[in-house]
Amino acid sequence: MKAIRCLQYGPPADLVLEDIDEPAPSKGKLVIETEAAGLGYVDALLVAGRYQVKTPLPFVPGSEVAGKVVAVGEGVSDALIGKRVMALSPAGALAEKLALPAAACIPVPDAMSAEAAAGFIVSYCTALYGFETCGHLKTGETVLVLGAAGGVGMAAIDVAKAMGATVIAAASSEEKRAAAKAAGADFAIDYTKEEWRKELEPFTGRRDVDLVYDPVGGDISETAFRCLAPGGRHLVVGFAAGDIPRIPLNLPLLKRSSIVGVDWGGHIRADPGANIPLMKTLTAWASEGRIHPEPAASYPLAEAPAVLQRLLDRESVGKPVIRFTS
């Protein structure tokens, strides 16, 4: 079968497309024929060897996958064969077939495409966990989403709107701001301007925002924290800018506001069952049309290295997905 392989850490251009052996299902596992694989910034960092955890070489990149079950191992019901599932895996999604623990696979709703399912779990679960569990978002509150045109930001816009929030999208180009508004944001601002905080005033009535959703970090974070109203919550999701911010602790004291870490992955590693209600809510919302997880674009397998490079360069708009054909 065809697969993209990382033979050494480095730029995505060094990845190779080659034939490898097909997987066989061992006890408790199943094999899916891959229909789509979602890619994110973390996948690009893993290939570059810049993530905090290094995947042993060589490996097949990609952690988000959707496909059809074609084989099952001992202890797994034959009734799953032919079913559509989505799953997370430490690696391996950029291959035509993938063996996974059956317990890690989630049924794909009939109304959801394989492309939507492949890019759904990480960004949407992180957003709902962040807003519901960490941020206690209430209907009618205002959310400022940083890096709003990326896959993480787009999911945050979608989930926040489903929860009844007003969303202000912050992005670095006109193209990205237009994409964020098309994804449902009520307003959009350019946070590359020196005085970008002032752009919020017409949208908030000179009142600051209730939540900040921050997957960016860097110099932007402190200014964003200063945009919080008293009692506001700054949700730390990641550091796509590369630098970890250092926010003076007098700010949360004076603003009576909170800095809250949104580590969905750590949450479900500590309590795997905690993700079940999140997924039930999100798949129900998707079936009802309350959220819209279709990816911004899909690409053939051979273009995966270029897609990963655009993620590293922060040039990607929306969630990119690799599509497979039978």
Coordinates of N, CA and C in Angstrom, one line a residue, residues 76-313:
V76 N -12.9 -8.5 18.4 CA -13.6 -7.4 17.8 C -14.7 -7.9 16.9
S77 N -15.9 -7.4 17.0 CA -17.1 -7.9 16.3 C -17.0 -7.8 14.8
D78 N -17.4 -8.9 14.1 CA -17.4 -8.8 12.6 C -18.4 -7.8 12.1
A79 N -19.4 -7.4 13.0 CA -20.4 -6.5 12.6 C -19.8 -5.1 12.2
L80 N -18.6 -4.8 12.6 CA -18.0 -3.5 12.3 C -17.5 -3.5 10.9
I81 N -17.3 -4.6 10.3 CA -16.8 -4.6 8.9 C -17.7 -3.8 8.0
G82 N -17.2 -2.9 7.3 CA -18.0 -2.0 6.4 C -18.5 -0.7 7.0
K83 N -18.3 -0.6 8.3 CA -18.8 0.6 9.0 C -17.7 1.7 8.8
R84 N -18.3 3.0 8.8 CA -17.4 4.2 8.8 C -17.0 4.6 10.2
V85 N -15.7 4.9 10.4 CA -15.3 5.3 11.7 C -14.3 6.4 11.6
M86 N -14.1 7.1 12.7 CA -13.0 8.1 12.8 C -12.2 7.9 14.0
A87 N -11.0 8.3 14.0 CA -10.1 7.9 15.2 C -8.9 8.8 15.3
L88 N -8.3 8.8 16.4 CA -7.0 9.4 16.7 C -6.0 8.3 16.8
S89 N -4.8 8.6 16.3 CA -3.7 7.6 16.4 C -2.4 8.4 16.6
P90 N -1.4 7.8 17.3 CA -0.2 8.5 17.5 C 0.5 8.9 16.2
A91 N 0.3 8.0 15.2 CA 0.8 8.3 13.8 C 0.1 7.3 12.9
G92 N 0.4 7.4 11.6 CA 0.0 6.4 10.7 C -1.1 6.8 9.7
A93 N -1.7 8.0 9.9 CA -2.9 8.3 9.1 C -2.6 8.5 7.6
L94 N -1.4 8.9 7.2 CA -1.1 9.1 5.8 C -0.7 7.8 5.1
A95 N -1.5 6.8 5.3 CA -1.3 5.6 4.6 C -2.7 5.1 4.2
E96 N -2.7 4.2 3.1 CA -3.9 3.7 2.6 C -4.7 2.8 3.5
K97 N -4.0 2.2 4.5 CA -4.7 1.4 5.5 C -4.0 1.6 6.8
L98 N -4.7 1.4 7.9 CA -4.2 1.7 9.2 C -4.9 0.7 10.2
A99 N -4.1 0.1 11.1 CA -4.6 -0.7 12.2 C -4.7 0.1 13.4
L100 N -5.9 0.0 14.1 CA -6.2 0.9 15.3 C -6.9 0.0 16.3
P101 N -6.7 0.4 17.6 CA -7.5 -0.3 18.6 C -9.0 0.0 18.4
A102 N -9.8 -1.0 18.4 CA -11.3 -0.8 18.1 C -11.9 0.1 19.1
A103 N -11.4 0.1 20.4 CA -12.0 1.0 21.4 C -11.7 2.5 21.1
A104 N -10.7 2.8 20.2 CA -10.4 4.2 19.9 C -11.2 4.7 18.7
C105 N -12.0 3.9 18.1 CA -12.7 4.3 16.9 C -14.2 4.7 17.3
I106 N -14.6 5.8 16.6 CA -15.9 6.4 16.8 C -16.7 6.4 15.6
P107 N -18.0 5.9 15.6 CA -18.8 5.9 14.4 C -18.9 7.3 13.8
V108 N -18.9 7.3 12.5 CA -19.1 8.6 11.7 C -20.6 8.7 11.5
P109 N -21.2 9.9 11.9 CA -22.6 10.1 11.6 C -22.9 10.0 10.1
D110 N -24.0 9.5 9.7 CA -24.4 9.4 8.3 C -24.3 10.7 7.5
A111 N -24.6 11.8 8.2 CA -24.6 13.1 7.5 C -23.2 13.7 7.4
M112 N -22.2 13.1 7.9 CA -20.8 13.7 7.9 C -20.0 13.0 6.9
S113 N -19.3 13.8 6.1 CA -18.4 13.2 5.1 C -17.1 12.7 5.7
A114 N -16.4 11.9 5.0 CA -15.1 11.4 5.5 C -14.1 12.5 5.8
E115 N -14.2 13.5 4.9 CA -13.2 14.6 5.0 C -13.5 15.4 6.3
A116 N -14.8 15.7 6.5 CA -15.2 16.4 7.8 C -14.8 15.6 9.0
A117 N -15.0 14.3 9.0 CA -14.7 13.4 10.1 C -13.2 13.4 10.4
A118 N -12.4 13.4 9.3 CA -11.0 13.3 9.5 C -10.4 14.5 10.2
G119 N -11.0 15.6 10.1 CA -10.5 16.8 10.7 C -11.3 17.3 11.9
F120 N -12.1 16.4 12.5 CA -13.1 16.8 13.4 C -12.6 16.7 14.9
I121 N -12.0 15.5 15.2 CA -11.9 15.2 16.7 C -11.1 16.2 17.4
V122 N -9.8 16.4 17.0 CA -8.9 17.2 17.8 C -9.4 18.7 18.0
S123 N -9.7 19.3 16.9 CA -10.0 20.8 16.9 C -11.4 21.0 17.6
Y124 N -12.4 20.2 17.3 CA -13.7 20.4 17.8 C -13.8 20.0 19.3
C125 N -13.2 18.8 19.6 CA -13.2 18.5 21.1 C -12.4 19.5 21.9
T126 N -11.3 20.0 21.4 CA -10.6 21.0 22.1 C -11.4 22.2 22.3
A127 N -12.1 22.6 21.3 CA -13.0 23.8 21.4 C -14.1 23.6 22.4
L128 N -14.8 22.5 22.3 CA -15.9 22.3 23.3 C -15.4 22.2 24.7
Y129 N -14.3 21.4 24.9 CA -13.8 21.2 26.2 C -13.3 22.6 26.8
G130 N -12.7 23.4 25.9 CA -12.2 24.7 26.3 C -13.3 25.6 26.7
F131 N -14.3 25.7 25.9 CA -15.4 26.7 26.2 C -16.3 26.2 27.3
E132 N -16.6 24.9 27.3 CA -17.6 24.3 28.3 C -17.0 24.1 29.6
T133 N -15.9 23.3 29.7 CA -15.3 22.9 30.9 C -14.3 23.9 31.5
C134 N -13.5 24.5 30.7 CA -12.4 25.4 31.1 C -12.9 26.8 31.2
G135 N -13.7 27.3 30.2 CA -14.1 28.7 30.1 C -15.5 29.0 30.6
H136 N -16.3 27.9 30.8 CA -17.7 28.2 31.3 C -18.4 29.2 30.5
L137 N -18.3 29.1 29.2 CA -18.9 30.0 28.3 C -20.4 30.0 28.4
K138 N -21.0 31.2 28.5 CA -22.5 31.4 28.7 C -23.0 32.0 27.4
T139 N -24.3 31.7 27.1 CA -25.0 32.3 26.0 C -24.9 33.8 26.1
G140 N -24.6 34.5 25.0 CA -24.6 35.9 25.0 C -23.2 36.6 25.3
E141 N -22.3 35.7 25.8 CA -20.9 36.3 26.0 C -20.2 36.5 24.7
T142 N -19.1 37.3 24.8 CA -18.3 37.6 23.6 C -17.0 36.9 23.7
V143 N -16.6 36.2 22.6 CA -15.3 35.5 22.5 C -14.4 36.1 21.5
L144 N -13.2 36.3 21.8 CA -12.2 36.8 20.9 C -11.3 35.5 20.5
V145 N -11.3 35.1 19.3 CA -10.6 34.0 18.8 C -9.3 34.5 18.1
L146 N -8.1 34.1 18.6 CA -6.9 34.5 17.9 C -6.5 33.4 16.9
G147 N -5.8 33.7 15.9 CA -5.5 32.7 14.8 C -6.7 32.1 14.3
A148 N -7.7 33.0 14.0 CA -9.1 32.5 13.7 C -9.2 31.8 12.4
A149 N -8.3 31.9 11.5 CA -8.4 31.3 10.2 C -7.8 30.0 10.1
G150 N -7.1 29.5 11.1 CA -6.5 28.2 11.1 C -7.6 27.1 11.4
G151 N -7.2 25.9 11.3 CA -8.2 24.8 11.7 C -8.7 24.9 13.1
V152 N -7.8 25.2 14.0 CA -8.2 25.3 15.4 C -9.1 26.5 15.6
G153 N -8.8 27.6 15.0 CA -9.6 28.8 15.2 C -10.9 28.7 14.5
M154 N -11.0 28.0 13.3 CA -12.3 27.8 12.7 C -13.2 27.0 13.5
A155 N -12.7 25.9 14.1 CA -13.5 25.1 15.0 C -14.0 25.8 16.2
A156 N -13.1 26.7 16.7 CA -13.5 27.5 17.9 C -14.7 28.4 17.5
I157 N -14.6 29.1 16.4 CA -15.7 29.9 15.9 C -17.0 29.1 15.8
D158 N -16.9 28.0 15.2 CA -18.1 27.1 15.0 C -18.8 26.7 16.3
V159 N -17.9 26.3 17.2 CA -18.4 25.8 18.5 C -19.0 26.9 19.3
A160 N -18.2 28.1 19.4 CA -18.7 29.2 20.1 C -20.0 29.7 19.6
K161 N -20.2 29.8 18.3 CA -21.5 30.2 17.8 C -22.6 29.2 18.1
A162 N -22.3 27.9 18.1 CA -23.3 26.9 18.5 C -23.7 27.1 20.0
M163 N -22.8 27.6 20.8 CA -23.1 27.8 22.2 C -23.7 29.2 22.5
G164 N -24.0 29.9 21.4 CA -24.7 31.2 21.6 C -23.9 32.4 21.9
A165 N -22.6 32.3 21.5 CA -21.7 33.5 21.8 C -21.6 34.4 20.6
T166 N -21.2 35.6 20.9 CA -20.8 36.5 19.8 C -19.3 36.3 19.6
V167 N -18.8 36.2 18.4 CA -17.4 35.9 18.1 C -16.7 37.0 17.3
I168 N -15.6 37.4 17.8 CA -14.7 38.3 17.1 C -13.5 37.5 16.7
A169 N -13.2 37.5 15.4 CA -12.1 36.7 14.9 C -10.9 37.6 14.6
A170 N -9.8 37.2 15.1 CA -8.5 38.0 14.9 C -7.6 37.2 14.0
A171 N -7.2 37.8 12.8 CA -6.4 37.1 11.9 C -5.5 38.1 11.2
S172 N -4.5 37.6 10.4 CA -3.4 38.5 10.0 C -3.6 39.0 8.6
S173 N -4.5 38.5 7.8 CA -4.7 39.0 6.4 C -6.1 39.2 6.1
E174 N -6.4 39.9 5.0 CA -7.8 40.1 4.6 C -8.4 38.8 4.2
E175 N -7.6 37.9 3.5 CA -8.1 36.6 3.1 C -8.5 35.8 4.3
K176 N -7.7 35.8 5.3 CA -8.0 35.0 6.5 C -9.2 35.6 7.3
R177 N -9.3 36.9 7.3 CA -10.4 37.5 8.1 C -11.7 37.2 7.3
A178 N -11.7 37.2 6.0 CA -12.9 36.9 5.2 C -13.3 35.4 5.4
A179 N -12.3 34.5 5.5 CA -12.5 33.1 5.7 C -13.2 32.9 7.1
A180 N -12.7 33.6 8.1 CA -13.2 33.5 9.5 C -14.7 34.0 9.5
K181 N -15.0 35.1 8.8 CA -16.3 35.5 8.8 C -17.2 34.5 8.0
A182 N -16.7 34.0 7.0 CA -17.5 33.0 6.2 C -17.8 31.7 7.1
A183 N -16.9 31.5 8.1 CA -17.0 30.3 9.0 C -18.0 30.7 10.1
G184 N -18.5 31.9 10.2 CA -19.5 32.2 11.2 C -19.2 33.3 12.2
A185 N -17.9 33.9 12.1 CA -17.6 34.9 13.0 C -18.4 36.2 12.8
D186 N -18.8 36.9 13.9 CA -19.7 38.0 13.7 C -18.8 39.2 13.2
F187 N -17.6 39.3 13.7 CA -16.7 40.5 13.3 C -15.3 39.9 13.1
A188 N -14.5 40.7 12.5 CA -13.1 40.3 12.3 C -12.2 41.5 12.4
I189 N -11.0 41.3 13.0 CA -10.0 42.4 13.2 C -8.7 41.9 12.8
D190 N -7.8 42.9 12.5 CA -6.4 42.6 12.1 C -5.5 42.8 13.3
Y191 N -5.0 41.7 13.8 CA -4.2 41.8 15.1 C -2.7 42.0 14.8
T192 N -2.4 42.3 13.5 CA -1.0 42.7 13.2 C -0.8 44.2 13.4
K193 N -1.9 44.9 13.5 CA -1.8 46.4 13.7 C -1.3 46.7 15.1
E194 N -0.5 47.7 15.2 CA 0.1 48.1 16.5 C -1.0 48.4 17.6
E195 N -2.1 49.0 17.2 CA -3.1 49.4 18.1 C -4.4 48.6 17.9
W196 N -4.2 47.3 17.6 CA -5.3 46.5 17.2 C -6.4 46.3 18.3
R197 N -6.0 46.6 19.6 CA -7.0 46.5 20.6 C -8.2 47.5 20.4
K198 N -7.8 48.6 19.9 CA -8.8 49.7 19.7 C -9.9 49.2 18.6
E199 N -9.5 48.3 17.8 CA -10.5 47.8 16.8 C -11.7 47.1 17.4
L200 N -11.5 46.6 18.6 CA -12.6 45.9 19.3 C -13.7 46.8 19.7
E201 N -13.4 48.1 20.0 CA -14.4 48.9 20.6 C -15.7 49.1 19.9
P202 N -15.7 49.2 18.5 CA -17.0 49.3 17.9 C -17.8 48.0 18.0
F203 N -17.2 46.9 18.2 CA -17.9 45.6 18.3 C -18.4 45.2 19.7
T204 N -17.8 45.8 20.7 CA -18.1 45.5 22.1 C -18.8 46.6 22.8
G205 N -19.0 47.8 22.1 CA -19.6 48.9 22.8 C -18.7 49.4 23.9
R206 N -17.4 49.4 23.6 CA -16.3 49.9 24.6 C -16.3 49.0 25.8
R207 N -17.0 47.8 25.7 CA -16.9 46.9 26.8 C -15.9 45.8 26.3
D208 N -15.1 45.2 27.2 CA -14.1 44.2 26.8 C -14.8 42.9 26.7
V209 N -14.0 41.9 26.2 CA -14.5 40.6 25.8 C -14.6 39.7 27.1
D210 N -15.4 38.6 27.0 CA -15.5 37.7 28.1 C -14.5 36.6 28.1
L211 N -14.2 36.1 26.9 CA -13.2 35.0 26.8 C -12.3 35.3 25.6
V212 N -11.0 34.8 25.8 CA -10.0 34.8 24.7 C -9.7 33.4 24.4
Y213 N -9.7 32.9 23.2 CA -9.3 31.6 22.8 C -8.0 31.7 22.0
D214 N -6.9 31.2 22.6 CA -5.6 31.6 22.2 C -4.7 30.4 21.8
P215 N -4.7 30.0 20.5 CA -3.8 29.0 20.1 C -2.5 29.6 19.5
V216 N -2.3 30.9 19.7 CA -1.2 31.6 19.0 C 0.0 31.8 19.9
G217 N -0.2 32.4 21.1 CA 0.9 32.8 22.0 C 1.7 33.9 21.5
G218 N 3.0 34.0 21.9 CA 3.8 35.1 21.4 C 3.4 36.4 22.0
D219 N 3.7 37.5 21.3 CA 3.5 38.9 21.8 C 2.0 39.2 21.8
I220 N 1.2 38.5 21.0 CA -0.2 38.7 20.9 C -1.0 38.5 22.3
S221 N -0.5 37.5 23.0 CA -1.2 37.0 24.2 C -1.5 38.1 25.2
E222 N -0.4 38.9 25.6 CA -0.6 39.8 26.6 C -1.6 40.9 26.2
T223 N -1.5 41.4 25.0 CA -2.5 42.4 24.5 C -3.9 41.8 24.6
A224 N -4.0 40.5 24.2 CA -5.4 39.9 24.2 C -5.9 39.8 25.6
F225 N -5.0 39.4 26.6 CA -5.4 39.3 28.0 C -5.9 40.7 28.5
R226 N -5.3 41.8 28.0 CA -5.7 43.1 28.4 C -7.1 43.5 27.9
C227 N -7.5 42.7 26.8 CA -8.9 42.9 26.3 C -10.0 42.3 27.1
L228 N -9.6 41.5 28.1 CA -10.6 40.8 28.9 C -11.4 41.8 29.9
A229 N -12.7 41.6 30.0 CA -13.5 42.3 31.0 C -13.1 41.7 32.4
P230 N -13.4 42.4 33.5 CA -13.3 41.8 34.8 C -14.0 40.4 34.9
G231 N -13.4 39.4 35.4 CA -14.0 38.1 35.5 C -13.8 37.3 34.2
G232 N -13.1 37.8 33.2 CA -12.9 37.2 31.9 C -11.9 36.0 32.1
R233 N -11.9 35.1 31.0 CA -11.1 33.9 31.0 C -10.3 33.9 29.7
H234 N -9.0 33.7 29.9 CA -8.0 33.6 28.8 C -7.7 32.1 28.6
L235 N -8.1 31.5 27.6 CA -7.9 30.1 27.3 C -6.7 29.8 26.5
V236 N -5.7 29.2 27.2 CA -4.4 28.9 26.5 C -4.5 27.6 25.8
V237 N -4.4 27.6 24.5 CA -4.6 26.4 23.6 C -3.3 25.9 23.0
G238 N -2.4 26.9 22.7 CA -1.2 26.5 22.0 C -0.3 27.7 21.7
F239 N 0.8 27.5 21.0 CA 1.8 28.5 20.8 C 2.2 28.5 19.3
A240 N 1.3 28.7 18.4 CA 1.6 28.6 17.0 C 2.6 29.7 16.6
A241 N 2.7 30.8 17.3 CA 3.7 31.8 17.0 C 5.1 31.4 17.3
G242 N 5.2 30.3 18.1 CA 6.6 29.8 18.5 C 7.1 30.2 19.8
D243 N 6.7 31.4 20.3 CA 7.1 31.9 21.6 C 6.1 31.7 22.7
I244 N 6.5 31.3 23.8 CA 5.6 31.1 25.0 C 5.5 32.5 25.7
P245 N 4.4 33.1 25.8 CA 4.3 34.4 26.4 C 4.5 34.4 27.9
R246 N 4.9 35.5 28.4 CA 5.0 35.7 29.9 C 4.1 36.9 30.3
I247 N 3.0 36.6 30.8 CA 2.0 37.6 31.1 C 2.2 38.0 32.6
P248 N 2.4 39.3 32.8 CA 2.6 39.8 34.2 C 1.4 39.4 35.1
L249 N 1.7 38.9 36.3 CA 0.6 38.4 37.1 C -0.2 39.5 37.8
N250 N 0.3 40.7 37.7 CA -0.6 41.8 38.2 C -1.8 42.0 37.4
L251 N -1.7 41.6 36.1 CA -2.9 41.7 35.2 C -4.1 40.9 35.6
P252 N -3.9 39.5 35.8 CA -5.1 38.8 36.3 C -5.5 39.2 37.7
L253 N -4.6 39.7 38.5 CA -5.0 40.3 39.8 C -5.9 41.5 39.7
L254 N -5.5 42.5 38.9 CA -6.2 43.7 38.8 C -7.5 43.5 38.0
K255 N -7.5 42.6 37.0 CA -8.7 42.4 36.2 C -9.6 41.4 36.8
R256 N -9.2 40.7 37.9 CA -10.0 39.6 38.4 C -10.4 38.6 37.4
S257 N -9.4 38.3 36.6 CA -9.6 37.4 35.4 C -8.6 36.2 35.5
S258 N -8.9 35.2 34.7 CA -8.2 33.9 34.9 C -7.5 33.5 33.6
I259 N -6.4 32.8 33.8 CA -5.6 32.2 32.7 C -5.8 30.7 32.9
V260 N -6.4 30.0 31.9 CA -6.8 28.6 32.0 C -6.2 27.8 30.9
G261 N -5.5 26.8 31.2 CA -4.9 25.9 30.2 C -5.9 24.9 29.6
V262 N -6.0 24.8 28.3 CA -6.9 23.9 27.6 C -6.1 22.8 27.0
D263 N -5.8 21.8 27.8 CA -5.1 20.6 27.3 C -6.1 19.4 27.2
W264 N -6.8 19.4 26.1 CA -7.8 18.4 25.9 C -7.1 17.0 25.9
G265 N -6.0 16.9 25.3 CA -5.3 15.6 25.2 C -4.9 15.1 26.6
G266 N -4.4 16.0 27.4 CA -4.1 15.6 28.8 C -5.3 15.2 29.6
H267 N -6.4 15.9 29.3 CA -7.6 15.6 30.0 C -8.1 14.2 29.7
I268 N -8.1 13.8 28.5 CA -8.6 12.4 28.1 C -7.6 11.4 28.4
R269 N -6.3 11.7 28.5 CA -5.3 10.7 28.9 C -5.5 10.4 30.4
A270 N -5.9 11.4 31.2 CA -6.1 11.2 32.6 C -7.5 10.5 32.9
D271 N -8.4 10.8 32.0 CA -9.8 10.2 32.2 C -10.4 9.9 30.8
P272 N -10.0 8.8 30.2 CA -10.5 8.5 28.8 C -12.0 8.6 28.6
G273 N -12.7 8.2 29.6 CA -14.2 8.3 29.5 C -14.8 9.7 29.4
A274 N -14.0 10.7 29.8 CA -14.4 12.1 29.8 C -14.8 12.6 28.4
N275 N -14.2 11.9 27.3 CA -14.4 12.4 26.0 C -15.7 11.9 25.4
I276 N -16.3 10.9 26.0 CA -17.6 10.4 25.4 C -18.7 11.4 25.4
P277 N -19.0 12.2 26.5 CA -20.0 13.2 26.4 C -19.7 14.3 25.4
L278 N -18.4 14.7 25.3 CA -18.0 15.7 24.3 C -18.4 15.2 22.9
M279 N -18.0 14.0 22.5 CA -18.2 13.5 21.2 C -19.7 13.3 20.9
K280 N -20.5 12.9 21.9 CA -21.9 12.7 21.7 C -22.5 14.1 21.4
T281 N -22.1 15.1 22.1 CA -22.6 16.5 21.9 C -22.3 16.9 20.5
L282 N -21.0 16.8 20.1 CA -20.5 17.3 18.9 C -21.1 16.6 17.7
T283 N -21.2 15.2 17.7 CA -21.8 14.5 16.6 C -23.3 14.8 16.5
A284 N -23.9 15.0 17.6 CA -25.3 15.4 17.5 C -25.5 16.8 16.9
W285 N -24.6 17.7 17.3 CA -24.7 19.1 16.7 C -24.4 19.0 15.2
A286 N -23.4 18.2 14.8 CA -23.1 18.1 13.4 C -24.3 17.5 12.6
S287 N -25.0 16.5 13.2 CA -26.1 15.9 12.5 C -27.3 16.9 12.4
E288 N -27.4 17.8 13.4 CA -28.5 18.8 13.4 C -28.1 20.0 12.6
G289 N -26.9 20.1 12.1 CA -26.5 21.3 11.4 C -26.1 22.5 12.2
R290 N -25.9 22.3 13.5 CA -25.5 23.4 14.4 C -24.1 23.7 14.3
I291 N -23.2 22.8 13.9 CA -21.8 23.0 13.6 C -21.6 22.5 12.2
H292 N -20.5 23.0 11.6 CA -20.2 22.7 10.2 C -18.8 22.4 10.0
P293 N -18.4 21.1 10.2 CA -17.0 20.8 10.3 C -16.4 20.4 8.9
E294 N -17.0 20.7 7.8 CA -16.3 20.4 6.5 C -15.0 21.2 6.4
P295 N -13.9 20.5 5.9 CA -12.6 21.2 5.9 C -12.6 22.3 4.8
A296 N -11.6 23.2 4.9 CA -11.5 24.2 3.9 C -11.1 23.7 2.6
A297 N -10.2 22.7 2.6 CA -9.7 22.1 1.3 C -9.2 20.7 1.5
S298 N -9.2 19.9 0.4 CA -8.7 18.6 0.5 C -7.7 18.4 -0.6
Y299 N -6.7 17.5 -0.4 CA -5.6 17.3 -1.3 C -5.3 15.9 -1.5
P300 N -4.7 15.5 -2.6 CA -4.3 14.1 -2.7 C -3.1 13.8 -1.9
L301 N -2.8 12.5 -1.6 CA -1.8 12.0 -0.7 C -0.4 12.6 -1.1
A302 N -0.1 12.7 -2.4 CA 1.2 13.2 -2.8 C 1.5 14.6 -2.4
E303 N 0.4 15.4 -2.1 CA 0.6 16.8 -1.8 C 0.7 17.0 -0.3
A304 N 0.7 15.9 0.5 CA 0.8 16.0 2.0 C 2.0 16.8 2.4
P305 N 3.2 16.6 1.9 CA 4.4 17.4 2.3 C 4.2 18.9 2.1
A306 N 3.6 19.3 1.0 CA 3.4 20.7 0.8 C 2.4 21.3 1.8
V307 N 1.3 20.5 2.1 CA 0.3 20.9 3.1 C 1.0 21.1 4.4
L308 N 1.8 20.2 4.8 CA 2.5 20.3 6.1 C 3.4 21.5 6.2
Q309 N 4.1 21.8 5.1 CA 4.9 23.0 5.1 C 4.1 24.3 5.2
R310 N 3.0 24.3 4.6 CA 2.1 25.5 4.7 C 1.6 25.7 6.2
L311 N 1.4 24.5 6.8 CA 1.0 24.6 8.3 C 2.2 25.2 9.1
L312 N 3.4 24.7 8.8 CA 4.5 25.2 9.6 C 4.7 26.7 9.3
D313 N 4.5 27.2 8.1 CA 4.6 28.6 7.7 C 3.4 29.4 8.1

